[in-house]
Amino acid sequence: MRFLHTSDWQIGKAFGFADDATRAVLHDERLEVIGRLGRLAQAQGATAVLVAGDVYDVADPSDRTLRQPIERMRQFPTLEWHLIPGNHDPHTPNGPWDRLQRAGVPPNVHLHLAPQAQAVGDAVLVPVVLTRRHALGDPTAGMDAIATPEGAIRLGLAHGSLRQFGAEDSTTHNLIAFDRADRAGLAYLALGDWHGGQCFGSGDTGSRSWYSGTPEVDAFDTGGWGGGEALLVQIDGPRALPDVTRHRVGRFKWRREAATLHSITDIDLLETRLRNLQPDLSTLLVSLRVEGALSLAAREAYERRIRGDAASALRALRLDDGRLQPEPSTADLEAIDQGGFVRVAAERLARMAADPAELRRGIAAQALQRLYVLHMRRAGETEAGA
Ligand SMILES: [Mn+2]
C-alpha cells in the first residue's frame, strides 16, 4: 500500500497583512500545490492521496472557492483523493461538505462524512469526522471500535492536536490521545491540524502517528520541521512499520527576522542580510521586527532601502517598526533650517518625539521626518536648478 498524506490546504485563506496582488498570488498557489501533490503521487506510484482536514480555511467559502480544489483533483482521474472535514471546515448542516455533496464531486474524490471504514487500495481507511469547530473530548475515541476485516491494514485519518505527556493545555481543542494509533490498531495515523510536519511514537511500536503539515506554508510560524511538504507512505502489512519519506511541494518560504538599527551601517547590514536570505527572493515572505533609534537622515535611508527596495525584492515584507525611534541629530536639524521659525518648530517636534509621556509622540516623529524629507528634497531641487 503506497499513498500520499497531506492536510491543511486552507483554500480561501485571506492573508490580511498582504496587498491585493500578493493575496491573489498566495491564494492561487494553494490551488497550484494540489497539482504538484497529484504529480508527486503519480511519479512515486501512489494510488491514493489522504487529505487530513482543513481543505478550506473557512466554513462558508464562496461557490468558486468551494469548487476550485475539487476541479484540481478531477484533473488526476487515476488518483483517489480522500478528504475529511477539519476544525476550519467542520461538517455542519449546509456547511461546505453538504454543499459539495449536493452539487456532486468527481468519482475520484471521496468525501468521508461518517465514521465508517472504507477500502482504499489494499488497506481500509478509518476516518474521523469533525462536526464542530471545537470537539468536546477526543474526536478519535471512536476509532478503536470501528470494525475492519481481519488482517486489514488500518489507516487512520483524523484532524486535531495530539495530546502530549506533560503538555496538557486547556485552550487546545480536539485533543487526540497520544497512543491512539496503538489503541485503534492502526498501521498509520494520518493527522492534520499542525501546519508543520511532525511524527510521534517510538520504541517497539515505532512512529505511526504523523502530521504532514500544510503543503504550501501559510504563516510565519508553522512549528515542527516546517510546512511545504507532503509525506509518501509505504506500508507492507497490518503491523509493519510505515516507511515514510518527506517530499517538498511548497513554493513559498516564510521567515521571521529581527534587527536593531542605530546607524546607516546597520541599515547596510540589514539590507544585505535580507537580500541573501535565499537566491530567489520572489518566493520569500519576511516578517521583520525592527527596533533601535535612527537619525532623520538614516531614517530616510531606511525608508528607501528597506521599506522600498528590499520590500519590492521580496514577495512580501511585513514590517513591525513601531519601536524604531527617531533620534534627530544636530546635523538633521541644521539641514532643516539654520535658524528661524522652521527650526524652532523642528526642535519642538524633536522634543515631543523624544518624550515618552507625550501622547502625540508618534505623530510628532512622523511630522519631523516629513519636514526633514521635504527640506532635503527642496535643497536637492535648488541645487539641481543652480
Ligand atoms: Mn489547519
Short mmCIF file of C-alpha atoms and ligand atoms in Angstrom, two decimals:
data_model
loop_
_atom_site.label_atom_id
_atom_site.label_comp_id
_atom_site.label_asym_id
_atom_site.label_seq_id
_atom_site.Cartn_x
_atom_site.Cartn_y
_atom_site.Cartn_z
CA MET A 1 0.00 0.00 0.00
CA ARG A 2 1.51 3.28 -1.15
CA PHE A 3 -0.18 6.65 -0.67
CA LEU A 4 0.45 10.34 -0.19
CA HIS A 5 -0.52 12.09 3.06
CA THR A 6 -1.29 15.82 3.10
CA SER A 7 -3.51 18.21 5.11
CA ASP A 8 -4.39 21.83 5.87
CA TRP A 9 -4.76 23.16 2.36
CA GLN A 10 -6.69 26.10 3.85
CA ILE A 11 -8.16 27.06 0.48
CA GLY A 12 -9.52 30.60 0.56
CA LYS A 13 -7.26 31.91 3.31
CA ALA A 14 -7.33 35.71 3.26
CA PHE A 15 -3.76 36.80 4.25
CA GLY A 16 -4.91 40.15 5.61
CA PHE A 17 -1.41 41.58 6.05
CA ALA A 18 -0.59 41.44 2.34
CA ASP A 19 -1.60 43.74 -0.52
CA ASP A 20 -4.28 42.62 -3.01
CA ALA A 21 -1.82 41.40 -5.65
CA THR A 22 0.13 39.30 -3.15
CA ARG A 23 -3.05 37.89 -1.66
CA ALA A 24 -4.19 36.74 -5.09
CA VAL A 25 -0.86 35.01 -5.69
CA LEU A 26 -0.88 33.30 -2.29
CA HIS A 27 -4.46 32.13 -2.80
CA ASP A 28 -3.63 30.76 -6.22
CA GLU A 29 -0.56 28.90 -5.02
CA ARG A 30 -2.68 26.94 -2.53
CA LEU A 31 -4.52 25.56 -5.57
CA GLU A 32 -1.39 25.08 -7.64
CA VAL A 33 0.12 22.87 -4.94
CA ILE A 34 -2.73 20.39 -5.44
CA GLY A 35 -1.35 19.80 -8.93
CA ARG A 36 2.14 19.29 -7.51
CA LEU A 37 0.73 16.80 -4.99
CA GLY A 38 -1.01 14.89 -7.78
CA ARG A 39 2.09 14.77 -9.95
CA LEU A 40 4.23 13.67 -6.99
CA ALA A 41 1.79 10.85 -6.16
CA GLN A 42 1.81 9.66 -9.78
CA ALA A 43 5.58 9.87 -10.11
CA GLN A 44 6.01 7.84 -6.91
CA GLY A 45 3.49 5.18 -7.85
CA ALA A 46 0.96 6.11 -5.16
CA THR A 47 -2.69 5.46 -5.96
CA ALA A 48 -4.35 7.41 -3.16
CA VAL A 49 -3.99 10.81 -1.50
CA LEU A 50 -5.22 11.21 2.08
CA VAL A 51 -6.17 14.80 2.97
CA ALA A 52 -6.37 15.10 6.77
CA GLY A 53 -8.77 18.03 7.15
CA ASP A 54 -8.91 21.80 6.74
CA VAL A 55 -9.25 21.64 2.97
CA TYR A 56 -10.99 25.01 3.32
CA ASP A 57 -9.92 27.87 5.54
CA VAL A 58 -13.47 28.95 6.28
CA ALA A 59 -16.75 27.10 6.85
CA ASP A 60 -18.61 29.24 4.28
CA PRO A 61 -16.40 29.54 1.19
CA SER A 62 -17.82 31.13 -1.96
CA ASP A 63 -19.05 28.69 -4.62
CA ARG A 64 -15.94 29.27 -6.70
CA THR A 65 -13.60 28.70 -3.76
CA LEU A 66 -15.60 25.57 -2.87
CA ARG A 67 -15.26 24.13 -6.38
CA GLN A 68 -11.67 25.14 -7.14
CA PRO A 69 -9.80 22.37 -5.24
CA ILE A 70 -12.36 19.78 -6.44
CA GLU A 71 -11.68 20.72 -10.06
CA ARG A 72 -7.92 20.45 -9.44
CA MET A 73 -8.37 16.89 -8.13
CA ARG A 74 -10.59 15.99 -11.08
CA GLN A 75 -7.55 16.52 -13.29
CA PHE A 76 -5.98 13.35 -11.80
CA PRO A 77 -8.60 10.68 -12.62
CA THR A 78 -6.23 7.79 -11.82
CA LEU A 79 -5.69 9.07 -8.26
CA GLU A 80 -8.21 8.52 -5.46
CA TRP A 81 -8.43 11.58 -3.19
CA HIS A 82 -9.82 11.01 0.33
CA LEU A 83 -10.99 14.07 2.26
CA ILE A 84 -12.23 14.64 5.82
CA PRO A 85 -13.51 17.87 7.42
CA GLY A 86 -11.28 19.79 9.84
CA ASN A 87 -11.85 22.39 12.53
CA HIS A 88 -11.87 25.22 9.95
CA ASP A 89 -14.39 23.43 7.75
CA PRO A 90 -16.40 21.11 10.03
CA HIS A 91 -19.25 19.02 8.65
CA THR A 92 -22.28 21.08 9.69
CA PRO A 93 -25.75 21.32 8.12
CA ASN A 94 -25.42 23.37 4.91
CA GLY A 95 -21.67 23.60 5.50
CA PRO A 96 -19.11 23.12 2.71
CA TRP A 97 -19.38 19.31 2.72
CA ASP A 98 -23.18 19.36 2.49
CA ARG A 99 -22.88 21.80 -0.40
CA LEU A 100 -20.32 19.60 -2.17
CA GLN A 101 -22.47 16.51 -1.70
CA ARG A 102 -25.49 18.28 -3.16
CA ALA A 103 -23.55 19.64 -6.13
CA GLY A 104 -21.70 16.36 -6.69
CA VAL A 105 -18.00 15.61 -6.89
CA PRO A 106 -15.94 13.64 -9.45
CA PRO A 107 -15.79 9.83 -8.91
CA ASN A 108 -12.13 10.01 -7.84
CA VAL A 109 -12.88 12.44 -4.98
CA HIS A 110 -14.17 10.78 -1.81
CA LEU A 111 -15.76 12.79 0.97
CA HIS A 112 -15.66 10.90 4.27
CA LEU A 113 -18.52 12.39 6.26
CA ALA A 114 -19.38 9.49 8.55
CA PRO A 115 -17.10 7.47 10.82
CA GLN A 116 -17.26 4.36 8.65
CA ALA A 117 -14.44 2.21 7.36
CA GLN A 118 -13.85 2.20 3.63
CA ALA A 119 -11.49 0.16 1.46
CA VAL A 120 -8.64 2.17 -0.04
CA GLY A 121 -6.37 0.06 -2.24
CA ASP A 122 -5.03 -2.81 -0.14
CA ALA A 123 -5.95 -1.05 3.11
CA VAL A 124 -9.02 0.12 4.99
CA LEU A 125 -9.49 3.77 5.83
CA VAL A 126 -10.81 4.66 9.30
CA PRO A 127 -11.87 8.34 9.14
CA VAL A 128 -12.74 10.82 11.90
CA VAL A 129 -15.36 13.44 11.07
CA LEU A 130 -15.40 16.76 12.91
CA THR A 131 -18.91 18.16 13.10
CA ARG A 132 -17.98 21.29 15.02
CA ARG A 133 -15.02 23.60 15.25
CA HIS A 134 -14.13 22.54 18.77
CA ALA A 135 -14.99 18.95 19.61
CA LEU A 136 -15.53 18.08 23.23
CA GLY A 137 -13.34 15.16 24.13
CA ASP A 138 -11.09 13.17 21.86
CA PRO A 139 -12.50 13.12 18.30
CA THR A 140 -10.61 9.90 17.60
CA ALA A 141 -12.06 7.99 20.57
CA GLY A 142 -14.50 6.13 18.29
CA MET A 143 -11.72 4.81 16.05
CA ASP A 144 -10.92 1.84 18.29
CA ALA A 145 -14.42 0.41 17.82
CA ILE A 146 -14.65 0.84 14.03
CA ALA A 147 -14.54 -2.73 12.74
CA THR A 148 -12.46 -3.74 9.73
CA PRO A 149 -11.88 -7.19 8.15
CA GLU A 150 -9.44 -9.47 9.96
CA GLY A 151 -5.83 -8.78 8.94
CA ALA A 152 -6.64 -5.47 7.22
CA ILE A 153 -4.15 -2.61 7.11
CA ARG A 154 -5.99 0.03 9.15
CA LEU A 155 -5.24 3.61 8.10
CA GLY A 156 -6.47 6.34 10.44
CA LEU A 157 -7.36 9.76 9.04
CA ALA A 158 -8.03 12.50 11.62
CA HIS A 159 -7.74 16.19 12.42
CA GLY A 160 -6.75 17.59 15.83
CA SER A 161 -3.93 18.05 18.33
CA LEU A 162 -2.08 15.04 19.59
CA ARG A 163 -2.10 15.14 23.37
CA GLN A 164 1.46 15.10 24.59
CA PHE A 165 2.57 13.97 28.01
CA GLY A 166 3.05 16.87 30.41
CA ALA A 167 1.77 19.39 27.89
CA GLU A 168 -1.89 19.50 28.81
CA ASP A 169 -3.30 22.77 27.58
CA SER A 170 -6.92 23.60 28.35
CA THR A 171 -7.07 26.07 25.45
CA THR A 172 -6.31 23.36 22.89
CA HIS A 173 -9.36 21.69 21.40
CA ASN A 174 -9.83 18.43 19.50
CA LEU A 175 -7.21 16.70 21.65
CA ILE A 176 -6.20 13.28 20.40
CA ALA A 177 -4.79 10.59 22.70
CA PHE A 178 -1.05 10.22 22.21
CA ASP A 179 -1.32 6.44 21.81
CA ARG A 180 -4.39 6.41 19.58
CA ALA A 181 -2.56 4.59 16.75
CA ASP A 182 -1.79 1.67 19.07
CA ARG A 183 -5.16 1.63 20.78
CA ALA A 184 -7.03 1.63 17.46
CA GLY A 185 -4.70 -0.93 15.88
CA LEU A 186 -3.68 1.47 13.16
CA ALA A 187 -0.76 0.78 10.86
CA TYR A 188 -0.60 4.53 10.27
CA LEU A 189 -2.45 7.58 11.62
CA ALA A 190 -2.56 10.42 9.07
CA LEU A 191 -3.06 13.64 11.02
CA GLY A 192 -3.89 17.20 10.12
CA ASP A 193 -4.14 20.47 12.10
CA TRP A 194 -0.49 21.27 12.78
CA HIS A 195 0.93 23.16 9.82
CA GLY A 196 4.49 21.97 10.42
CA GLY A 197 5.22 18.27 9.92
CA GLN A 198 5.98 16.02 12.89
CA CYS A 199 5.94 12.37 13.81
CA PHE A 200 5.22 10.61 17.10
CA GLY A 201 5.71 7.22 18.61
CA SER A 202 8.95 5.32 19.11
CA GLY A 203 10.48 2.17 20.53
CA ASP A 204 8.88 -1.17 19.69
CA THR A 205 5.78 0.37 18.16
CA GLY A 206 7.73 2.88 16.04
CA SER A 207 6.41 6.11 14.56
CA ARG A 208 2.89 5.54 13.35
CA SER A 209 1.35 8.98 14.04
CA TRP A 210 2.35 11.63 11.53
CA TYR A 211 1.45 15.23 10.75
CA SER A 212 2.16 16.01 7.11
CA GLY A 213 2.00 19.77 7.71
CA THR A 214 0.49 22.12 5.14
CA PRO A 215 1.80 21.61 1.59
CA GLU A 216 2.07 25.37 1.00
CA VAL A 217 3.15 27.39 4.02
CA ASP A 218 0.55 29.94 5.15
CA ALA A 219 2.11 31.57 8.23
CA PHE A 220 5.38 32.78 9.68
CA ASP A 221 5.34 30.15 12.41
CA THR A 222 4.48 26.61 11.41
CA GLY A 223 6.32 24.61 14.10
CA GLY A 224 7.61 21.07 13.68
CA TRP A 225 10.02 20.76 10.78
CA GLY A 226 8.08 23.47 8.94
CA GLY A 227 5.46 23.17 6.22
CA GLY A 228 5.68 22.96 2.44
CA GLU A 229 5.91 19.17 2.36
CA ALA A 230 3.87 16.04 1.80
CA LEU A 231 4.52 12.52 3.08
CA LEU A 232 4.89 9.48 0.86
CA VAL A 233 3.91 6.41 2.87
CA GLN A 234 4.59 2.77 2.08
CA ILE A 235 3.03 0.07 4.27
CA ASP A 236 3.77 -3.61 3.71
CA GLY A 237 1.40 -5.22 6.23
CA PRO A 238 -1.10 -4.65 9.06
CA ARG A 239 1.63 -4.43 11.74
CA ALA A 240 4.57 -3.44 9.52
CA LEU A 241 6.14 -0.11 10.36
CA PRO A 242 5.28 2.56 7.80
CA ASP A 243 8.12 3.70 5.58
CA VAL A 244 7.65 7.47 5.34
CA THR A 245 9.51 9.94 3.12
CA ARG A 246 9.15 13.70 3.19
CA HIS A 247 8.79 15.48 -0.15
CA ARG A 248 8.96 19.21 -0.73
CA VAL A 249 5.95 20.53 -2.67
CA GLY A 250 5.63 24.13 -1.42
CA ARG A 251 6.72 27.17 -3.38
CA PHE A 252 6.84 29.98 -0.84
CA LYS A 253 9.09 30.24 2.22
CA TRP A 254 8.07 32.32 5.22
CA ARG A 255 10.64 33.68 7.68
CA ARG A 256 10.81 35.81 10.77
CA GLU A 257 13.69 38.26 11.09
CA ALA A 258 14.62 40.92 13.65
CA ALA A 259 17.07 43.82 13.61
CA THR A 260 18.26 46.64 15.84
CA LEU A 261 19.20 49.77 13.92
CA HIS A 262 21.30 52.71 15.11
CA SER A 263 23.19 53.80 12.01
CA ILE A 264 23.47 53.69 8.23
CA THR A 265 25.91 50.78 8.69
CA ASP A 266 23.18 48.82 10.49
CA ILE A 267 20.84 49.52 7.58
CA ASP A 268 23.54 48.32 5.14
CA LEU A 269 23.89 45.09 7.09
CA LEU A 270 20.12 44.55 7.28
CA GLU A 271 19.64 45.11 3.58
CA THR A 272 22.48 42.71 2.76
CA ARG A 273 21.05 40.12 5.16
CA LEU A 274 17.57 40.34 3.61
CA ARG A 275 18.95 40.09 0.08
CA ASN A 276 20.96 37.00 0.97
CA LEU A 277 18.22 35.02 2.71
CA GLN A 278 17.79 32.88 -0.40
CA PRO A 279 18.62 33.11 -4.11
CA ASP A 280 15.06 33.71 -5.33
CA LEU A 281 13.57 36.47 -3.18
CA SER A 282 10.30 36.46 -5.12
CA THR A 283 9.31 33.24 -3.33
CA LEU A 284 10.14 34.58 0.13
CA LEU A 285 7.86 36.33 2.63
CA VAL A 286 9.51 38.01 5.60
CA SER A 287 8.08 39.30 8.84
CA LEU A 288 10.63 41.81 10.08
CA ARG A 289 10.71 43.34 13.53
CA VAL A 290 12.88 46.43 13.79
CA GLU A 291 13.85 48.44 16.84
CA GLY A 292 16.53 50.95 17.77
CA ALA A 293 16.88 54.67 17.02
CA LEU A 294 17.82 56.45 13.82
CA SER A 295 18.75 59.99 12.87
CA LEU A 296 16.41 61.62 10.36
CA ALA A 297 18.98 61.08 7.60
CA ALA A 298 19.33 57.39 8.49
CA ARG A 299 15.54 57.02 8.70
CA GLU A 300 15.27 58.37 5.19
CA ALA A 301 17.74 55.71 4.02
CA TYR A 302 15.78 53.05 5.93
CA GLU A 303 12.50 54.04 4.26
CA ARG A 304 14.08 53.96 0.81
CA ARG A 305 16.18 50.82 1.09
CA ILE A 306 14.24 48.54 3.45
CA ARG A 307 10.60 49.58 3.15
CA GLY A 308 11.15 50.43 -0.52
CA ASP A 309 13.84 48.39 -2.31
CA ALA A 310 14.11 45.27 -0.14
CA ALA A 311 10.34 45.01 0.27
CA SER A 312 9.96 45.15 -3.52
CA ALA A 313 12.54 42.39 -4.00
CA LEU A 314 10.63 40.09 -1.65
CA ARG A 315 7.22 38.52 -2.31
CA ALA A 316 6.07 40.34 0.81
CA LEU A 317 7.64 42.19 3.71
CA ARG A 318 5.55 42.58 6.83
CA LEU A 319 7.24 45.32 8.84
CA ASP A 320 6.84 45.90 12.53
CA ASP A 321 8.92 49.02 13.18
CA GLY A 322 6.75 50.75 15.76
CA ARG A 323 9.63 50.61 18.20
CA LEU A 324 12.12 52.24 15.86
CA GLN A 325 12.57 55.65 17.48
CA PRO A 326 13.63 58.94 15.90
CA GLU A 327 16.89 60.40 17.18
CA PRO A 328 17.31 63.70 15.34
CA SER A 329 20.96 64.75 15.19
CA THR A 330 22.17 68.33 15.19
CA ALA A 331 23.08 67.79 11.53
CA ASP A 332 19.48 66.75 10.80
CA LEU A 333 18.11 69.92 12.40
CA GLU A 334 20.75 72.08 10.64
CA ALA A 335 19.66 70.52 7.36
CA ILE A 336 16.05 71.51 8.00
CA ASP A 337 16.85 75.09 8.92
CA GLN A 338 19.81 77.00 10.34
CA GLY A 339 17.52 79.17 12.46
CA GLY A 340 14.18 80.90 12.32
CA PHE A 341 10.66 79.60 12.90
CA VAL A 342 11.04 76.33 10.96
CA ARG A 343 13.99 75.41 13.13
CA VAL A 344 12.01 76.29 16.25
CA ALA A 345 9.17 74.04 15.06
CA ALA A 346 11.60 71.21 14.27
CA GLU A 347 13.14 71.38 17.72
CA ARG A 348 9.72 71.36 19.33
CA LEU A 349 8.72 68.27 17.31
CA ALA A 350 12.02 66.62 18.28
CA ARG A 351 11.31 67.22 21.96
CA MET A 352 7.77 65.84 21.63
CA ALA A 353 9.01 62.78 19.70
CA ALA A 354 11.53 62.05 22.47
CA ASP A 355 9.07 62.38 25.36
CA PRO A 356 7.58 59.02 26.42
CA ALA A 357 4.78 60.88 28.26
CA GLU A 358 3.76 62.77 25.10
CA LEU A 359 0.54 61.32 23.65
CA ARG A 360 1.28 62.74 20.21
CA ARG A 361 4.78 61.29 20.22
CA GLY A 362 4.27 59.15 17.11
CA ILE A 363 2.64 61.95 15.14
CA ALA A 364 5.44 64.35 16.14
CA ALA A 365 8.05 61.85 14.93
CA GLN A 366 6.25 61.45 11.59
CA ALA A 367 5.88 65.22 11.17
CA LEU A 368 9.55 65.78 11.93
CA GLN A 369 10.57 63.09 9.44
CA ARG A 370 8.32 64.64 6.78
CA LEU A 371 9.75 68.07 7.48
CA TYR A 372 13.22 66.67 7.01
CA VAL A 373 12.38 64.84 3.77
CA LEU A 374 10.66 67.94 2.34
CA HIS A 375 13.61 70.16 3.14
CA MET A 376 16.12 67.72 1.72
CA ARG A 377 14.03 67.47 -1.46
CA ARG A 378 13.81 71.24 -1.75
CA ALA A 379 17.54 71.55 -1.14
CA GLY A 380 18.10 68.99 -3.89
CA GLU A 381 15.88 70.92 -6.31
CA THR A 382 17.59 74.19 -5.53
CA GLU A 383 20.95 72.53 -6.12
CA ALA A 384 19.77 70.97 -9.39
CA GLY A 385 18.36 74.33 -10.53
CA ALA A 386 21.53 76.27 -9.63
MN MN B 1 -5.38 23.86 9.74
#
